[in-house]
């Protein structure tokens, strides 16, 4: 039975080592993923900031075009028979429409950037949680490996003790335990 216990402890120790190696690989992968997600979050923040800046700049252009369009419309309304003012008003109104369309595009890009940032925040948070779990699993695997190594050491010591010559044997009164005395003056209770 002692050789069998040592063999089982050896197998358990090897499995524990494999578990540590797998947990280590999982932790490294989770760490890499967390770093990638943090970088993606940073880029999403930059994209959102740029989109906000672009919208602000386009809003200025729109406001300028709106002011010109309002002035041109007023001038054209006050001089309905002046074809030059009417043509100028039409051109300014077209420019206003162009600036309006551009502003809408920039606002949509800004909304998209905000959605991207929200998603990046969510995935970065999930990556951090996965990293914490991988770290905990790694620590557990290391603790299990240490326990398996201690059990193997004990089984090896028991096997060594069982291989030495026995000079005396005694059973407990309930018959559940056995005591042996060896030539080297060691006593083992089994």
Short mmCIF file of N, CA and C in Angstrom, two decimals:
data_model
loop_
_atom_site.label_atom_id
_atom_site.label_comp_id
_atom_site.label_asym_id
_atom_site.label_seq_id
_atom_site.Cartn_x
_atom_site.Cartn_y
_atom_site.Cartn_z
N UNK A 1 0.81 -1.21 0.00
CA UNK A 1 0.00 0.00 0.00
C UNK A 1 0.85 1.27 0.00
N UNK A 2 2.03 1.24 0.60
CA UNK A 2 2.84 2.45 0.66
C UNK A 2 3.40 2.81 -0.70
N UNK A 3 3.78 1.83 -1.51
CA UNK A 3 4.27 2.10 -2.86
C UNK A 3 3.14 2.68 -3.71
N UNK A 4 1.94 2.15 -3.52
CA UNK A 4 0.77 2.64 -4.25
C UNK A 4 0.48 4.09 -3.86
N UNK A 5 0.57 4.40 -2.58
CA UNK A 5 0.34 5.77 -2.10
C UNK A 5 1.38 6.71 -2.69
N UNK A 6 2.64 6.24 -2.75
CA UNK A 6 3.69 7.07 -3.34
C UNK A 6 3.41 7.30 -4.82
N UNK A 7 2.99 6.27 -5.52
CA UNK A 7 2.69 6.38 -6.95
C UNK A 7 1.53 7.35 -7.18
N UNK A 8 0.50 7.23 -6.36
CA UNK A 8 -0.65 8.14 -6.49
C UNK A 8 -0.24 9.58 -6.18
N UNK A 9 0.60 9.76 -5.18
CA UNK A 9 1.07 11.10 -4.83
C UNK A 9 1.92 11.68 -5.95
N UNK A 10 2.73 10.83 -6.59
CA UNK A 10 3.55 11.28 -7.72
C UNK A 10 2.64 11.75 -8.86
N UNK A 11 1.61 10.98 -9.16
CA UNK A 11 0.66 11.36 -10.22
C UNK A 11 -0.06 12.66 -9.85
N UNK A 12 -0.49 12.77 -8.61
CA UNK A 12 -1.18 14.00 -8.17
C UNK A 12 -0.25 15.20 -8.27
N UNK A 13 1.01 15.00 -7.93
CA UNK A 13 1.98 16.09 -8.02
C UNK A 13 2.18 16.52 -9.47
N UNK A 14 2.28 15.56 -10.38
CA UNK A 14 2.45 15.88 -11.81
C UNK A 14 1.22 16.62 -12.34
N UNK A 15 0.05 16.17 -11.95
CA UNK A 15 -1.19 16.86 -12.36
C UNK A 15 -1.23 18.29 -11.81
N UNK A 16 -0.79 18.44 -10.58
CA UNK A 16 -0.77 19.78 -9.97
C UNK A 16 0.20 20.69 -10.73
N UNK A 17 1.35 20.15 -11.14
CA UNK A 17 2.31 20.94 -11.92
C UNK A 17 1.69 21.36 -13.26
N UNK A 18 0.99 20.44 -13.89
CA UNK A 18 0.33 20.76 -15.17
C UNK A 18 -0.74 21.83 -14.96
N UNK A 19 -1.46 21.71 -13.86
CA UNK A 19 -2.51 22.69 -13.55
C UNK A 19 -1.89 24.07 -13.35
N UNK A 20 -0.75 24.14 -12.67
CA UNK A 20 -0.06 25.41 -12.47
C UNK A 20 0.38 25.98 -13.82
N UNK A 21 0.91 25.12 -14.69
CA UNK A 21 1.36 25.59 -16.01
C UNK A 21 0.18 26.13 -16.81
N UNK A 22 -0.95 25.45 -16.76
CA UNK A 22 -2.15 25.93 -17.47
C UNK A 22 -2.66 27.23 -16.87
N UNK A 23 -2.67 27.30 -15.56
CA UNK A 23 -3.13 28.52 -14.89
C UNK A 23 -2.19 29.69 -15.20
N UNK A 24 -0.90 29.40 -15.29
CA UNK A 24 0.08 30.43 -15.63
C UNK A 24 -0.18 30.94 -17.05
N UNK A 25 -0.41 30.02 -17.98
CA UNK A 25 -0.70 30.42 -19.36
C UNK A 25 -2.00 31.22 -19.44
N UNK A 26 -3.01 30.79 -18.69
CA UNK A 26 -4.29 31.52 -18.68
C UNK A 26 -4.11 32.92 -18.10
N UNK A 27 -3.29 33.04 -17.07
CA UNK A 27 -3.05 34.35 -16.47
C UNK A 27 -2.31 35.26 -17.45
N UNK A 28 -1.33 34.72 -18.15
CA UNK A 28 -0.60 35.52 -19.14
C UNK A 28 -1.52 35.97 -20.27
N UNK A 29 -2.40 35.08 -20.72
CA UNK A 29 -3.35 35.44 -21.78
C UNK A 29 -4.32 36.51 -21.28
N UNK A 30 -4.79 36.36 -20.06
CA UNK A 30 -5.72 37.35 -19.50
C UNK A 30 -5.02 38.70 -19.32
N UNK A 31 -3.76 38.66 -18.94
CA UNK A 31 -2.99 39.90 -18.79
C UNK A 31 -2.82 40.59 -20.14
N UNK A 32 -2.49 39.81 -21.16
CA UNK A 32 -2.34 40.38 -22.51
C UNK A 32 -3.66 40.96 -22.99
N UNK A 33 -4.74 40.25 -22.74
CA UNK A 33 -6.07 40.73 -23.13
C UNK A 33 -6.42 42.03 -22.40
N UNK A 34 -6.11 42.08 -21.12
CA UNK A 34 -6.40 43.30 -20.35
C UNK A 34 -5.60 44.48 -20.89
N UNK A 35 -4.34 44.24 -21.27
CA UNK A 35 -3.53 45.31 -21.84
C UNK A 35 -4.09 45.78 -23.18
N UNK A 36 -4.53 44.82 -24.01
CA UNK A 36 -5.13 45.17 -25.30
C UNK A 36 -6.40 45.99 -25.09
N UNK A 37 -7.22 45.58 -24.14
CA UNK A 37 -8.48 46.29 -23.88
C UNK A 37 -8.20 47.68 -23.34
N UNK A 38 -7.17 47.83 -22.52
CA UNK A 38 -6.82 49.15 -21.99
C UNK A 38 -6.36 50.06 -23.13
N UNK A 39 -5.61 49.51 -24.07
CA UNK A 39 -5.16 50.29 -25.23
C UNK A 39 -6.35 50.66 -26.11
N UNK A 40 -7.28 49.72 -26.30
CA UNK A 40 -8.49 50.01 -27.08
C UNK A 40 -9.31 51.10 -26.40
N UNK A 41 -9.38 51.07 -25.09
CA UNK A 41 -10.11 52.09 -24.34
C UNK A 41 -9.46 53.45 -24.55
N UNK A 42 -8.14 53.48 -24.49
CA UNK A 42 -7.41 54.74 -24.71
C UNK A 42 -7.71 55.29 -26.10
N UNK A 43 -7.66 54.44 -27.12
CA UNK A 43 -7.94 54.87 -28.49
C UNK A 43 -9.39 55.34 -28.64
N UNK A 44 -10.30 54.67 -27.96
CA UNK A 44 -11.71 55.08 -28.01
C UNK A 44 -11.91 56.45 -27.39
N UNK A 45 -11.20 56.70 -26.30
CA UNK A 45 -11.27 58.02 -25.66
C UNK A 45 -10.73 59.10 -26.60
N UNK A 46 -9.62 58.78 -27.25
CA UNK A 46 -9.05 59.72 -28.21
C UNK A 46 -10.01 59.99 -29.37
N UNK A 47 -10.66 58.95 -29.86
CA UNK A 47 -11.61 59.10 -30.96
C UNK A 47 -12.80 59.95 -30.54
N UNK A 48 -13.28 59.73 -29.32
CA UNK A 48 -14.40 60.53 -28.82
C UNK A 48 -13.99 61.99 -28.68
N UNK A 49 -12.80 62.24 -28.13
CA UNK A 49 -12.31 63.62 -27.99
C UNK A 49 -12.17 64.30 -29.34
N UNK A 50 -11.65 63.58 -30.32
CA UNK A 50 -11.50 64.14 -31.66
C UNK A 50 -12.87 64.44 -32.27
N UNK A 51 -13.81 63.52 -32.09
CA UNK A 51 -15.16 63.73 -32.64
C UNK A 51 -15.81 64.95 -32.01
N UNK A 52 -15.62 65.13 -30.70
CA UNK A 52 -16.18 66.31 -30.03
C UNK A 52 -15.55 67.60 -30.57
N UNK A 53 -14.25 67.56 -30.80
CA UNK A 53 -13.54 68.72 -31.35
C UNK A 53 -14.05 69.01 -32.77
N UNK A 54 -14.20 67.97 -33.58
CA UNK A 54 -14.70 68.14 -34.95
C UNK A 54 -16.10 68.73 -34.97
N UNK A 55 -16.96 68.26 -34.06
CA UNK A 55 -18.33 68.80 -33.99
C UNK A 55 -18.29 70.27 -33.60
N UNK A 56 -17.45 70.63 -32.65
CA UNK A 56 -17.35 72.04 -32.22
C UNK A 56 -16.89 72.92 -33.37
N UNK A 57 -15.88 72.45 -34.12
CA UNK A 57 -15.39 73.23 -35.28
C UNK A 57 -16.47 73.35 -36.35
N UNK A 58 -17.16 72.25 -36.62
CA UNK A 58 -18.21 72.28 -37.65
C UNK A 58 -19.38 73.14 -37.20
N UNK A 59 -19.66 73.15 -35.90
CA UNK A 59 -20.74 74.00 -35.37
C UNK A 59 -20.42 75.47 -35.62
N UNK A 60 -19.14 75.85 -35.47
CA UNK A 60 -18.74 77.23 -35.75
C UNK A 60 -18.98 77.56 -37.22
N UNK A 61 -18.58 76.63 -38.09
CA UNK A 61 -18.79 76.85 -39.53
C UNK A 61 -20.28 76.98 -39.85
N UNK A 62 -21.08 76.12 -39.21
CA UNK A 62 -22.52 76.17 -39.42
C UNK A 62 -23.08 77.50 -38.93
N UNK A 63 -22.66 77.93 -37.75
CA UNK A 63 -23.15 79.21 -37.20
C UNK A 63 -22.80 80.37 -38.12
N UNK A 64 -21.58 80.36 -38.66
CA UNK A 64 -21.17 81.42 -39.59
C UNK A 64 -22.03 81.38 -40.85
N UNK A 65 -22.25 80.18 -41.39
CA UNK A 65 -23.08 80.03 -42.59
C UNK A 65 -24.52 80.46 -42.31
N UNK A 66 -25.02 80.16 -41.12
CA UNK A 66 -26.39 80.53 -40.75
C UNK A 66 -26.52 82.05 -40.66
N UNK A 67 -25.52 82.70 -40.07
CA UNK A 67 -25.55 84.17 -39.97
C UNK A 67 -25.55 84.79 -41.36
N UNK A 68 -24.69 84.29 -42.24
CA UNK A 68 -24.64 84.80 -43.62
C UNK A 68 -25.96 84.54 -44.35
N UNK A 69 -26.50 83.34 -44.14
CA UNK A 69 -27.75 82.98 -44.82
C UNK A 69 -28.89 83.86 -44.35
N UNK A 70 -28.96 84.13 -43.06
CA UNK A 70 -30.02 84.99 -42.53
C UNK A 70 -29.89 86.40 -43.10
N UNK A 71 -28.66 86.90 -43.16
CA UNK A 71 -28.44 88.25 -43.69
C UNK A 71 -28.77 88.29 -45.18
N UNK A 72 -28.37 87.28 -45.93
CA UNK A 72 -28.66 87.24 -47.37
C UNK A 72 -30.15 87.13 -47.62
N UNK A 73 -30.85 86.36 -46.82
CA UNK A 73 -32.31 86.21 -46.98
C UNK A 73 -33.00 87.54 -46.70
N UNK A 74 -32.58 88.21 -45.66
CA UNK A 74 -33.17 89.51 -45.32
C UNK A 74 -32.94 90.50 -46.45
N UNK A 75 -31.71 90.52 -46.97
CA UNK A 75 -31.41 91.44 -48.08
C UNK A 75 -32.21 91.09 -49.32
N UNK A 76 -32.34 89.80 -49.62
CA UNK A 76 -33.09 89.37 -50.79
C UNK A 76 -34.57 89.66 -50.63
N UNK A 77 -35.10 89.48 -49.42
CA UNK A 77 -36.52 89.78 -49.17
C UNK A 77 -36.80 91.28 -49.30
N UNK A 78 -35.84 92.12 -48.93
CA UNK A 78 -36.01 93.57 -49.01
C UNK A 78 -35.82 94.10 -50.44
N UNK A 79 -35.19 93.30 -51.29
CA UNK A 79 -34.98 93.73 -52.68
C UNK A 79 -35.33 92.57 -53.59
N UNK A 80 -36.62 92.26 -53.70
CA UNK A 80 -37.08 91.10 -54.45
C UNK A 80 -36.81 91.20 -55.94
N UNK A 81 -36.67 92.37 -56.46
CA UNK A 81 -36.45 92.51 -57.90
C UNK A 81 -34.97 92.59 -58.25
N UNK A 82 -34.06 92.49 -57.26
CA UNK A 82 -32.62 92.52 -57.51
C UNK A 82 -32.15 91.08 -57.69
N UNK A 83 -31.88 90.71 -58.96
CA UNK A 83 -31.50 89.34 -59.29
C UNK A 83 -30.16 88.95 -58.69
N UNK A 84 -29.24 89.88 -58.57
CA UNK A 84 -27.93 89.57 -57.98
C UNK A 84 -28.08 89.17 -56.52
N UNK A 85 -28.91 89.90 -55.79
CA UNK A 85 -29.15 89.55 -54.37
C UNK A 85 -29.89 88.21 -54.26
N UNK A 86 -30.80 87.97 -55.18
CA UNK A 86 -31.54 86.69 -55.17
C UNK A 86 -30.57 85.53 -55.44
N UNK A 87 -29.68 85.69 -56.40
CA UNK A 87 -28.69 84.65 -56.72
C UNK A 87 -27.73 84.45 -55.55
N UNK A 88 -27.28 85.55 -54.97
CA UNK A 88 -26.39 85.46 -53.81
C UNK A 88 -27.08 84.74 -52.66
N UNK A 89 -28.35 85.03 -52.44
CA UNK A 89 -29.13 84.37 -51.39
C UNK A 89 -29.21 82.87 -51.66
N UNK A 90 -29.47 82.47 -52.89
CA UNK A 90 -29.56 81.05 -53.24
C UNK A 90 -28.23 80.35 -52.97
N UNK A 91 -27.13 81.01 -53.34
CA UNK A 91 -25.81 80.41 -53.12
C UNK A 91 -25.50 80.27 -51.62
N UNK A 92 -25.84 81.29 -50.85
CA UNK A 92 -25.60 81.23 -49.41
C UNK A 92 -26.49 80.16 -48.76
N UNK A 93 -27.71 80.02 -49.23
CA UNK A 93 -28.62 78.98 -48.69
C UNK A 93 -28.07 77.58 -49.01
N UNK A 94 -27.48 77.41 -50.21
CA UNK A 94 -26.87 76.13 -50.57
C UNK A 94 -25.68 75.83 -49.64
N UNK A 95 -24.89 76.86 -49.36
CA UNK A 95 -23.75 76.69 -48.45
C UNK A 95 -24.23 76.32 -47.04
N UNK A 96 -25.34 76.95 -46.61
CA UNK A 96 -25.91 76.63 -45.31
C UNK A 96 -26.35 75.17 -45.27
N UNK A 97 -26.97 74.71 -46.34
CA UNK A 97 -27.41 73.31 -46.39
C UNK A 97 -26.20 72.36 -46.34
N UNK A 98 -25.14 72.73 -47.06
CA UNK A 98 -23.91 71.94 -47.06
C UNK A 98 -23.34 71.86 -45.64
N UNK A 99 -23.27 73.00 -44.95
CA UNK A 99 -22.74 73.02 -43.59
C UNK A 99 -23.64 72.25 -42.62
N UNK A 100 -24.95 72.31 -42.85
CA UNK A 100 -25.91 71.54 -42.04
C UNK A 100 -25.67 70.05 -42.21
N UNK A 101 -25.49 69.61 -43.46
CA UNK A 101 -25.25 68.19 -43.74
C UNK A 101 -23.92 67.74 -43.11
N UNK A 102 -22.90 68.58 -43.22
CA UNK A 102 -21.61 68.24 -42.61
C UNK A 102 -21.72 68.14 -41.09
N UNK A 103 -22.45 69.06 -40.49
CA UNK A 103 -22.63 69.03 -39.04
C UNK A 103 -23.32 67.74 -38.61
N UNK A 104 -24.33 67.33 -39.37
CA UNK A 104 -25.03 66.07 -39.06
C UNK A 104 -24.09 64.89 -39.14
N UNK A 105 -23.20 64.87 -40.15
CA UNK A 105 -22.23 63.77 -40.28
C UNK A 105 -21.29 63.73 -39.07
N UNK A 106 -20.82 64.91 -38.68
CA UNK A 106 -19.91 64.96 -37.53
C UNK A 106 -20.63 64.55 -36.24
N UNK A 107 -21.87 64.93 -36.10
CA UNK A 107 -22.62 64.54 -34.89
C UNK A 107 -22.85 63.04 -34.87
N UNK A 108 -23.11 62.44 -36.02
CA UNK A 108 -23.26 60.98 -36.08
C UNK A 108 -21.94 60.29 -35.74
N UNK A 109 -20.85 60.85 -36.25
CA UNK A 109 -19.53 60.29 -35.91
C UNK A 109 -19.26 60.40 -34.42
N UNK A 110 -19.69 61.51 -33.82
CA UNK A 110 -19.52 61.69 -32.38
C UNK A 110 -20.33 60.66 -31.61
N UNK A 111 -21.57 60.44 -32.03
CA UNK A 111 -22.41 59.43 -31.37
C UNK A 111 -21.77 58.06 -31.48
N UNK A 112 -21.24 57.76 -32.64
CA UNK A 112 -20.58 56.47 -32.86
C UNK A 112 -19.35 56.34 -31.95
N UNK A 113 -18.60 57.42 -31.82
CA UNK A 113 -17.42 57.40 -30.96
C UNK A 113 -17.81 57.19 -29.50
N UNK A 114 -18.90 57.78 -29.07
CA UNK A 114 -19.38 57.61 -27.69
C UNK A 114 -19.80 56.16 -27.48
N UNK A 115 -20.51 55.58 -28.46
CA UNK A 115 -20.91 54.17 -28.34
C UNK A 115 -19.66 53.27 -28.29
N UNK A 116 -18.68 53.59 -29.12
CA UNK A 116 -17.43 52.82 -29.11
C UNK A 116 -16.72 52.91 -27.77
N UNK A 117 -16.73 54.09 -27.19
CA UNK A 117 -16.10 54.28 -25.88
C UNK A 117 -16.85 53.48 -24.82
N UNK A 118 -18.16 53.52 -24.84
CA UNK A 118 -18.94 52.75 -23.87
C UNK A 118 -18.63 51.26 -23.98
N UNK A 119 -18.54 50.77 -25.21
CA UNK A 119 -18.21 49.36 -25.42
C UNK A 119 -16.79 49.05 -24.94
N UNK A 120 -15.86 49.96 -25.22
CA UNK A 120 -14.48 49.76 -24.78
C UNK A 120 -14.38 49.74 -23.25
N UNK A 121 -15.14 50.59 -22.59
CA UNK A 121 -15.15 50.61 -21.12
C UNK A 121 -15.66 49.27 -20.60
N UNK A 122 -16.73 48.79 -21.21
CA UNK A 122 -17.33 47.53 -20.78
C UNK A 122 -16.37 46.35 -20.99
N UNK A 123 -15.74 46.28 -22.16
CA UNK A 123 -14.84 45.16 -22.43
C UNK A 123 -13.56 45.25 -21.60
N UNK A 124 -13.10 46.46 -21.32
CA UNK A 124 -11.90 46.61 -20.48
C UNK A 124 -12.22 46.15 -19.06
N UNK A 125 -13.40 46.48 -18.58
CA UNK A 125 -13.81 46.05 -17.24
C UNK A 125 -13.89 44.52 -17.18
N UNK A 126 -14.46 43.93 -18.22
CA UNK A 126 -14.56 42.47 -18.26
C UNK A 126 -13.17 41.83 -18.30
N UNK A 127 -12.26 42.42 -19.07
CA UNK A 127 -10.90 41.90 -19.15
C UNK A 127 -10.21 41.97 -17.79
N UNK A 128 -10.44 43.04 -17.04
CA UNK A 128 -9.85 43.15 -15.70
C UNK A 128 -10.41 42.09 -14.76
N UNK A 129 -11.72 41.83 -14.88
CA UNK A 129 -12.33 40.79 -14.05
C UNK A 129 -11.76 39.42 -14.40
N UNK A 130 -11.59 39.16 -15.70
CA UNK A 130 -11.03 37.88 -16.13
C UNK A 130 -9.58 37.74 -15.64
N UNK A 131 -8.84 38.83 -15.66
CA UNK A 131 -7.46 38.79 -15.16
C UNK A 131 -7.44 38.47 -13.67
N UNK A 132 -8.30 39.11 -12.90
CA UNK A 132 -8.36 38.81 -11.46
C UNK A 132 -8.70 37.35 -11.22
N UNK A 133 -9.64 36.80 -12.00
CA UNK A 133 -10.02 35.40 -11.85
C UNK A 133 -8.85 34.49 -12.21
N UNK A 134 -8.15 34.83 -13.29
CA UNK A 134 -6.99 34.02 -13.70
C UNK A 134 -5.90 34.06 -12.63
N UNK A 135 -5.69 35.22 -12.03
CA UNK A 135 -4.70 35.34 -10.96
C UNK A 135 -5.10 34.48 -9.76
N UNK A 136 -6.37 34.52 -9.42
CA UNK A 136 -6.86 33.70 -8.29
C UNK A 136 -6.70 32.21 -8.61
N UNK A 137 -7.03 31.82 -9.83
CA UNK A 137 -6.88 30.41 -10.23
C UNK A 137 -5.41 30.00 -10.19
N UNK A 138 -4.54 30.88 -10.59
CA UNK A 138 -3.10 30.59 -10.57
C UNK A 138 -2.63 30.38 -9.14
N UNK A 139 -3.07 31.25 -8.24
CA UNK A 139 -2.67 31.11 -6.83
C UNK A 139 -3.21 29.81 -6.25
N UNK A 140 -4.44 29.46 -6.58
CA UNK A 140 -5.02 28.20 -6.10
C UNK A 140 -4.23 27.01 -6.63
N UNK A 141 -3.88 27.06 -7.90
CA UNK A 141 -3.11 25.96 -8.50
C UNK A 141 -1.75 25.83 -7.83
N UNK A 142 -1.12 26.95 -7.52
CA UNK A 142 0.17 26.90 -6.83
C UNK A 142 0.03 26.30 -5.44
N UNK A 143 -1.03 26.69 -4.73
CA UNK A 143 -1.27 26.13 -3.40
C UNK A 143 -1.54 24.63 -3.49
N UNK A 144 -2.31 24.21 -4.49
CA UNK A 144 -2.58 22.78 -4.67
C UNK A 144 -1.31 22.01 -5.00
N UNK A 145 -0.44 22.64 -5.80
CA UNK A 145 0.82 21.99 -6.13
C UNK A 145 1.68 21.82 -4.87
N UNK A 146 1.70 22.83 -4.04
CA UNK A 146 2.49 22.73 -2.80
C UNK A 146 1.95 21.60 -1.92
N UNK A 147 0.63 21.51 -1.81
CA UNK A 147 0.00 20.45 -1.03
C UNK A 147 0.36 19.08 -1.60
N UNK A 148 0.32 18.98 -2.94
CA UNK A 148 0.65 17.70 -3.59
C UNK A 148 2.12 17.34 -3.36
N UNK A 149 2.99 18.33 -3.41
CA UNK A 149 4.41 18.07 -3.16
C UNK A 149 4.64 17.60 -1.73
N UNK A 150 3.93 18.20 -0.78
CA UNK A 150 4.06 17.78 0.62
C UNK A 150 3.54 16.35 0.81
N UNK A 151 2.43 16.05 0.13
CA UNK A 151 1.87 14.69 0.23
C UNK A 151 2.82 13.68 -0.39
N UNK A 152 3.46 14.05 -1.50
CA UNK A 152 4.42 13.16 -2.14
C UNK A 152 5.61 12.92 -1.21
N UNK A 153 6.10 13.98 -0.61
CA UNK A 153 7.25 13.86 0.30
C UNK A 153 6.91 12.92 1.46
N UNK A 154 5.71 13.09 2.00
CA UNK A 154 5.28 12.24 3.12
C UNK A 154 5.15 10.78 2.67
N UNK A 155 4.59 10.59 1.47
CA UNK A 155 4.44 9.22 0.96
C UNK A 155 5.81 8.58 0.72
N UNK A 156 6.76 9.37 0.22
CA UNK A 156 8.11 8.85 -0.01
C UNK A 156 8.79 8.49 1.32
N UNK A 157 8.57 9.32 2.34
CA UNK A 157 9.14 9.03 3.66
C UNK A 157 8.53 7.76 4.24
N UNK A 158 7.23 7.61 4.05
CA UNK A 158 6.53 6.41 4.56
C UNK A 158 7.03 5.17 3.84
N UNK A 159 7.25 5.30 2.52
CA UNK A 159 7.75 4.17 1.74
C UNK A 159 9.14 3.76 2.22
N UNK A 160 10.00 4.75 2.48
CA UNK A 160 11.34 4.47 2.98
C UNK A 160 11.27 3.75 4.33
N UNK A 161 10.37 4.24 5.19
CA UNK A 161 10.23 3.63 6.52
C UNK A 161 9.72 2.20 6.40
N UNK A 162 8.84 1.95 5.46
CA UNK A 162 8.26 0.62 5.31
C UNK A 162 9.25 -0.37 4.72
N UNK A 163 10.29 0.09 4.06
CA UNK A 163 11.28 -0.79 3.44
C UNK A 163 12.35 -1.28 4.42
N UNK A 164 12.44 -0.70 5.60
CA UNK A 164 13.47 -1.08 6.58
C UNK A 164 13.03 -2.35 7.33
N UNK A 165 14.00 -3.13 7.78
CA UNK A 165 13.65 -4.37 8.50
C UNK A 165 12.90 -4.08 9.81
N UNK A 166 11.90 -4.88 10.09
CA UNK A 166 11.08 -4.75 11.30
C UNK A 166 11.52 -5.84 12.29
N UNK A 167 11.70 -5.43 13.59
CA UNK A 167 12.12 -6.39 14.61
C UNK A 167 11.00 -6.73 15.60
N UNK A 168 9.95 -5.86 15.62
CA UNK A 168 8.83 -6.14 16.53
C UNK A 168 7.55 -5.55 15.94
N UNK A 169 6.40 -6.21 16.23
CA UNK A 169 5.09 -5.77 15.75
C UNK A 169 4.11 -5.89 16.89
N UNK A 170 3.20 -4.86 17.00
CA UNK A 170 2.16 -4.93 18.04
C UNK A 170 0.88 -4.33 17.48
N UNK A 171 -0.26 -4.98 17.77
CA UNK A 171 -1.56 -4.49 17.33
C UNK A 171 -2.24 -3.75 18.48
N UNK A 172 -3.05 -2.73 18.13
CA UNK A 172 -3.83 -2.05 19.17
C UNK A 172 -4.94 -2.98 19.62
N UNK A 173 -5.51 -2.70 20.78
CA UNK A 173 -6.55 -3.57 21.33
C UNK A 173 -7.80 -3.57 20.46
N UNK A 174 -8.06 -2.48 19.75
CA UNK A 174 -9.24 -2.45 18.88
C UNK A 174 -8.95 -3.03 17.50
N UNK A 175 -7.69 -3.36 17.23
CA UNK A 175 -7.30 -3.99 15.97
C UNK A 175 -7.23 -3.04 14.79
N UNK A 176 -7.33 -1.73 15.03
CA UNK A 176 -7.33 -0.77 13.93
C UNK A 176 -5.95 -0.20 13.63
N UNK A 177 -5.02 -0.36 14.54
CA UNK A 177 -3.68 0.20 14.35
C UNK A 177 -2.63 -0.86 14.60
N UNK A 178 -1.48 -0.60 13.95
CA UNK A 178 -0.35 -1.50 14.05
C UNK A 178 0.88 -0.67 14.36
N UNK A 179 1.70 -1.12 15.28
CA UNK A 179 2.95 -0.45 15.60
C UNK A 179 4.09 -1.37 15.21
N UNK A 180 5.11 -0.78 14.54
CA UNK A 180 6.29 -1.57 14.17
C UNK A 180 7.52 -0.91 14.74
N UNK A 181 8.50 -1.73 15.09
CA UNK A 181 9.78 -1.23 15.58
C UNK A 181 10.85 -1.74 14.63
N UNK A 182 11.72 -0.84 14.19
CA UNK A 182 12.74 -1.20 13.23
C UNK A 182 14.09 -1.39 13.90
N UNK A 183 15.04 -1.94 13.13
CA UNK A 183 16.41 -2.17 13.61
C UNK A 183 17.06 -0.84 14.02
N UNK A 184 16.62 0.25 13.38
CA UNK A 184 17.22 1.57 13.65
C UNK A 184 16.55 2.27 14.83
N UNK A 185 15.77 1.56 15.59
CA UNK A 185 15.11 2.06 16.80
C UNK A 185 13.99 3.04 16.50
N UNK A 186 13.42 2.98 15.28
CA UNK A 186 12.27 3.84 14.96
C UNK A 186 10.99 3.06 15.13
N UNK A 187 9.98 3.74 15.60
CA UNK A 187 8.67 3.12 15.79
C UNK A 187 7.69 3.84 14.87
N UNK A 188 6.90 3.07 14.11
CA UNK A 188 5.87 3.64 13.24
C UNK A 188 4.52 3.06 13.61
N UNK A 189 3.54 3.95 13.68
CA UNK A 189 2.17 3.50 13.94
C UNK A 189 1.42 3.56 12.63
N UNK A 190 0.83 2.45 12.25
CA UNK A 190 0.14 2.34 10.95
C UNK A 190 -1.34 2.26 11.17
#
